[in-house]
Amino acid sequence: MKAVSLIVQFVIFFIIGLGFFLVVGNVFSFQSDVIKQDILDTGLDTSINQLSAASVRVVDSCKACDNVTIKIDQKSIAGYYPVYQLLNGIILKITPENKTLQNSVHNLNYSVNFTGPDAGASKTIDLTYDRTKNNLVIE
């Protein structure tokens, strides 16, 4: 009878230990997901604001020039490379997380035409402003 009690006690402690291990593992996994989401949100805001500021700098820089181009080096955000699009402002998309963020480029969308294909952040982004056509292009 003493051996049965010892085996039952061992099984109970094993179940408690396994349950504790699973709970702690899930807590750390959840915390990791929350931190990754915070980094992604902050990175999206920072990246779109940087591109917005660069757009204002391109439009406002050389008043006597016909074309102004600025190169912007972008990095990955939480392991993802965003895709930028100029359409009534800047639209930033991250496909795996299904995130989309839009910025009005400090209300330049009312005075400047935005054109250009989608530009991925895995390479250098060129912002070109054509003063004669009042056109801002992302390449």
PDB file of C-alpha atoms in Angstrom:
ATOM      1  CA  MET A   1       0.000   0.000   0.000  1.00  0.00           C
ATOM      2  CA  LYS A   2       2.904   2.277   0.705  1.00  0.00           C
ATOM      3  CA  ALA A   3       4.227   1.799  -2.862  1.00  0.00           C
ATOM      4  CA  VAL A   4       0.857   2.737  -4.377  1.00  0.00           C
ATOM      5  CA  SER A   5       0.772   5.916  -2.304  1.00  0.00           C
ATOM      6  CA  LEU A   6       4.288   6.779  -3.483  1.00  0.00           C
ATOM      7  CA  ILE A   7       3.344   6.202  -7.146  1.00  0.00           C
ATOM      8  CA  VAL A   8       0.165   8.305  -6.817  1.00  0.00           C
ATOM      9  CA  GLN A   9       2.168  11.062  -5.137  1.00  0.00           C
ATOM     10  CA  PHE A  10       4.758  10.918  -7.952  1.00  0.00           C
ATOM     11  CA  VAL A  11       2.036  11.119 -10.631  1.00  0.00           C
ATOM     12  CA  ILE A  12       0.346  14.078  -8.895  1.00  0.00           C
ATOM     13  CA  PHE A  13       3.646  15.989  -8.580  1.00  0.00           C
ATOM     14  CA  PHE A  14       4.469  15.189 -12.206  1.00  0.00           C
ATOM     15  CA  ILE A  15       1.085  16.556 -13.360  1.00  0.00           C
ATOM     16  CA  ILE A  16       1.501  19.684 -11.206  1.00  0.00           C
ATOM     17  CA  GLY A  17       5.035  20.235 -12.553  1.00  0.00           C
ATOM     18  CA  LEU A  18       3.957  19.702 -16.143  1.00  0.00           C
ATOM     19  CA  GLY A  19       1.013  22.075 -15.691  1.00  0.00           C
ATOM     20  CA  PHE A  20       3.268  24.723 -14.144  1.00  0.00           C
ATOM     21  CA  PHE A  21       5.759  24.321 -17.008  1.00  0.00           C
ATOM     22  CA  LEU A  22       2.997  24.723 -19.618  1.00  0.00           C
ATOM     23  CA  VAL A  23       1.531  27.795 -17.894  1.00  0.00           C
ATOM     24  CA  VAL A  24       4.915  29.522 -17.628  1.00  0.00           C
ATOM     25  CA  GLY A  25       5.718  28.646 -21.257  1.00  0.00           C
ATOM     26  CA  ASN A  26       2.416  30.070 -22.479  1.00  0.00           C
ATOM     27  CA  VAL A  27       2.877  33.249 -20.430  1.00  0.00           C
ATOM     28  CA  PHE A  28       6.306  33.853 -21.972  1.00  0.00           C
ATOM     29  CA  SER A  29       5.007  33.028 -25.447  1.00  0.00           C
ATOM     30  CA  PHE A  30       2.120  35.483 -25.026  1.00  0.00           C
ATOM     31  CA  GLN A  31       4.510  38.138 -23.700  1.00  0.00           C
ATOM     32  CA  SER A  32       6.790  37.600 -26.704  1.00  0.00           C
ATOM     33  CA  ASP A  33       3.846  38.030 -29.102  1.00  0.00           C
ATOM     34  CA  VAL A  34       2.729  41.223 -27.343  1.00  0.00           C
ATOM     35  CA  ILE A  35       6.238  42.679 -27.456  1.00  0.00           C
ATOM     36  CA  LYS A  36       6.602  41.784 -31.147  1.00  0.00           C
ATOM     37  CA  GLN A  37       3.261  43.472 -31.882  1.00  0.00           C
ATOM     38  CA  ASP A  38       4.359  46.610 -29.993  1.00  0.00           C
ATOM     39  CA  ILE A  39       7.641  46.694 -31.923  1.00  0.00           C
ATOM     40  CA  LEU A  40       5.731  46.273 -35.187  1.00  0.00           C
ATOM     41  CA  ASP A  41       3.272  49.084 -34.387  1.00  0.00           C
ATOM     42  CA  THR A  42       6.025  51.458 -33.259  1.00  0.00           C
ATOM     43  CA  GLY A  43       8.162  50.584 -36.276  1.00  0.00           C
ATOM     44  CA  LEU A  44       5.261  51.210 -38.654  1.00  0.00           C
ATOM     45  CA  ASP A  45       4.613  54.632 -37.136  1.00  0.00           C
ATOM     46  CA  THR A  46       8.296  55.546 -37.225  1.00  0.00           C
ATOM     47  CA  SER A  47       8.768  54.348 -40.792  1.00  0.00           C
ATOM     48  CA  ILE A  48       5.732  56.120 -42.228  1.00  0.00           C
ATOM     49  CA  ASN A  49       6.605  59.334 -40.362  1.00  0.00           C
ATOM     50  CA  GLN A  50      10.158  59.169 -41.721  1.00  0.00           C
ATOM     51  CA  LEU A  51       8.869  58.797 -45.275  1.00  0.00           C
ATOM     52  CA  SER A  52       6.350  61.592 -44.685  1.00  0.00           C
ATOM     53  CA  ALA A  53       9.089  63.935 -43.438  1.00  0.00           C
ATOM     54  CA  ALA A  54      11.265  63.023 -46.425  1.00  0.00           C
ATOM     55  CA  SER A  55       8.351  63.807 -48.756  1.00  0.00           C
ATOM     56  CA  VAL A  56       7.953  67.245 -47.210  1.00  0.00           C
ATOM     57  CA  ARG A  57      11.714  67.783 -47.471  1.00  0.00           C
ATOM     58  CA  VAL A  58      11.677  66.822 -51.183  1.00  0.00           C
ATOM     59  CA  VAL A  59       8.778  69.122 -52.013  1.00  0.00           C
ATOM     60  CA  ASP A  60      10.125  72.035 -49.973  1.00  0.00           C
ATOM     61  CA  SER A  61      13.841  71.753 -50.768  1.00  0.00           C
ATOM     62  CA  CYS A  62      15.091  73.272 -54.024  1.00  0.00           C
ATOM     63  CA  LYS A  63      12.626  75.866 -55.310  1.00  0.00           C
ATOM     64  CA  ALA A  64      14.647  76.572 -58.490  1.00  0.00           C
ATOM     65  CA  CYS A  65      15.087  72.890 -59.452  1.00  0.00           C
ATOM     66  CA  ASP A  66      12.739  71.035 -61.773  1.00  0.00           C
ATOM     67  CA  ASN A  67      13.426  67.585 -60.300  1.00  0.00           C
ATOM     68  CA  VAL A  68      14.535  66.712 -56.784  1.00  0.00           C
ATOM     69  CA  THR A  69      15.378  63.161 -55.712  1.00  0.00           C
ATOM     70  CA  ILE A  70      16.097  61.854 -52.215  1.00  0.00           C
ATOM     71  CA  LYS A  71      17.234  58.323 -51.457  1.00  0.00           C
ATOM     72  CA  ILE A  72      15.919  56.748 -48.265  1.00  0.00           C
ATOM     73  CA  ASP A  73      17.347  53.580 -46.742  1.00  0.00           C
ATOM     74  CA  GLN A  74      14.626  51.539 -45.092  1.00  0.00           C
ATOM     75  CA  LYS A  75      15.076  48.580 -42.799  1.00  0.00           C
ATOM     76  CA  SER A  76      12.875  45.684 -41.861  1.00  0.00           C
ATOM     77  CA  ILE A  77      10.276  46.208 -39.147  1.00  0.00           C
ATOM     78  CA  ALA A  78      10.083  43.324 -36.675  1.00  0.00           C
ATOM     79  CA  GLY A  79      11.453  41.022 -39.372  1.00  0.00           C
ATOM     80  CA  TYR A  80       9.032  42.167 -42.096  1.00  0.00           C
ATOM     81  CA  TYR A  81       9.720  44.371 -45.092  1.00  0.00           C
ATOM     82  CA  PRO A  82       6.906  46.883 -45.616  1.00  0.00           C
ATOM     83  CA  VAL A  83       5.575  47.927 -49.017  1.00  0.00           C
ATOM     84  CA  TYR A  84       5.022  51.644 -49.638  1.00  0.00           C
ATOM     85  CA  GLN A  85       2.496  53.116 -52.037  1.00  0.00           C
ATOM     86  CA  LEU A  86       1.731  56.742 -52.874  1.00  0.00           C
ATOM     87  CA  LEU A  87      -1.998  57.175 -53.323  1.00  0.00           C
ATOM     88  CA  ASN A  88      -3.671  60.151 -51.602  1.00  0.00           C
ATOM     89  CA  GLY A  89      -0.752  60.142 -49.206  1.00  0.00           C
ATOM     90  CA  ILE A  90       1.492  57.318 -48.123  1.00  0.00           C
ATOM     91  CA  ILE A  91       0.100  53.835 -47.604  1.00  0.00           C
ATOM     92  CA  LEU A  92       2.309  51.328 -45.807  1.00  0.00           C
ATOM     93  CA  LYS A  93       1.427  47.629 -45.907  1.00  0.00           C
ATOM     94  CA  ILE A  94       2.839  44.581 -44.159  1.00  0.00           C
ATOM     95  CA  THR A  95       1.272  41.518 -45.723  1.00  0.00           C
ATOM     96  CA  PRO A  96       1.933  38.657 -43.255  1.00  0.00           C
ATOM     97  CA  GLU A  97       0.495  40.629 -40.350  1.00  0.00           C
ATOM     98  CA  ASN A  98      -2.246  42.176 -42.543  1.00  0.00           C
ATOM     99  CA  LYS A  99      -1.367  45.663 -41.299  1.00  0.00           C
ATOM    100  CA  THR A 100      -2.062  48.816 -43.290  1.00  0.00           C
ATOM    101  CA  LEU A 101      -1.234  52.351 -42.220  1.00  0.00           C
ATOM    102  CA  GLN A 102      -1.989  55.573 -44.085  1.00  0.00           C
ATOM    103  CA  ASN A 103      -0.548  59.066 -43.700  1.00  0.00           C
ATOM    104  CA  SER A 104      -1.706  62.289 -45.364  1.00  0.00           C
ATOM    105  CA  VAL A 105       1.902  63.543 -45.633  1.00  0.00           C
ATOM    106  CA  HIS A 106       1.155  66.651 -43.591  1.00  0.00           C
ATOM    107  CA  ASN A 107      -1.724  67.572 -45.942  1.00  0.00           C
ATOM    108  CA  LEU A 108       0.480  67.552 -49.051  1.00  0.00           C
ATOM    109  CA  ASN A 109      -2.081  65.203 -50.570  1.00  0.00           C
ATOM    110  CA  TYR A 110      -4.251  68.260 -51.302  1.00  0.00           C
ATOM    111  CA  SER A 111      -1.570  70.119 -53.281  1.00  0.00           C
ATOM    112  CA  VAL A 112       0.714  67.434 -54.782  1.00  0.00           C
ATOM    113  CA  ASN A 113      -0.104  64.522 -57.102  1.00  0.00           C
ATOM    114  CA  PHE A 114       1.165  61.161 -55.867  1.00  0.00           C
ATOM    115  CA  THR A 115       2.103  58.491 -58.406  1.00  0.00           C
ATOM    116  CA  GLY A 116       4.346  55.497 -58.745  1.00  0.00           C
ATOM    117  CA  PRO A 117       4.317  51.754 -58.263  1.00  0.00           C
ATOM    118  CA  ASP A 118       4.547  49.987 -54.952  1.00  0.00           C
ATOM    119  CA  ALA A 119       8.032  50.204 -53.466  1.00  0.00           C
ATOM    120  CA  GLY A 120       9.393  47.555 -51.147  1.00  0.00           C
ATOM    121  CA  ALA A 121      11.610  48.519 -48.242  1.00  0.00           C
ATOM    122  CA  SER A 122      14.104  45.751 -48.950  1.00  0.00           C
ATOM    123  CA  LYS A 123      15.962  48.212 -51.190  1.00  0.00           C
ATOM    124  CA  THR A 124      16.649  51.940 -51.218  1.00  0.00           C
ATOM    125  CA  ILE A 125      13.561  54.051 -51.862  1.00  0.00           C
ATOM    126  CA  ASP A 126      13.851  57.025 -54.228  1.00  0.00           C
ATOM    127  CA  LEU A 127      11.446  59.919 -53.739  1.00  0.00           C
ATOM    128  CA  THR A 128      11.377  62.167 -56.797  1.00  0.00           C
ATOM    129  CA  TYR A 129       9.479  65.440 -57.005  1.00  0.00           C
ATOM    130  CA  ASP A 130       8.826  66.883 -60.459  1.00  0.00           C
ATOM    131  CA  ARG A 131       8.098  70.557 -59.871  1.00  0.00           C
ATOM    132  CA  THR A 132       6.856  71.181 -63.444  1.00  0.00           C
ATOM    133  CA  LYS A 133       4.108  68.539 -63.147  1.00  0.00           C
ATOM    134  CA  ASN A 134       3.691  68.899 -59.364  1.00  0.00           C
ATOM    135  CA  ASN A 135       4.182  65.145 -59.086  1.00  0.00           C
ATOM    136  CA  LEU A 136       5.745  63.127 -56.248  1.00  0.00           C
ATOM    137  CA  VAL A 137       6.905  59.660 -57.349  1.00  0.00           C
ATOM    138  CA  ILE A 138       8.143  56.775 -55.227  1.00  0.00           C
ATOM    139  CA  GLU A 139      10.499  54.321 -56.901  1.00  0.00           C
TER     140      GLU A 139
END
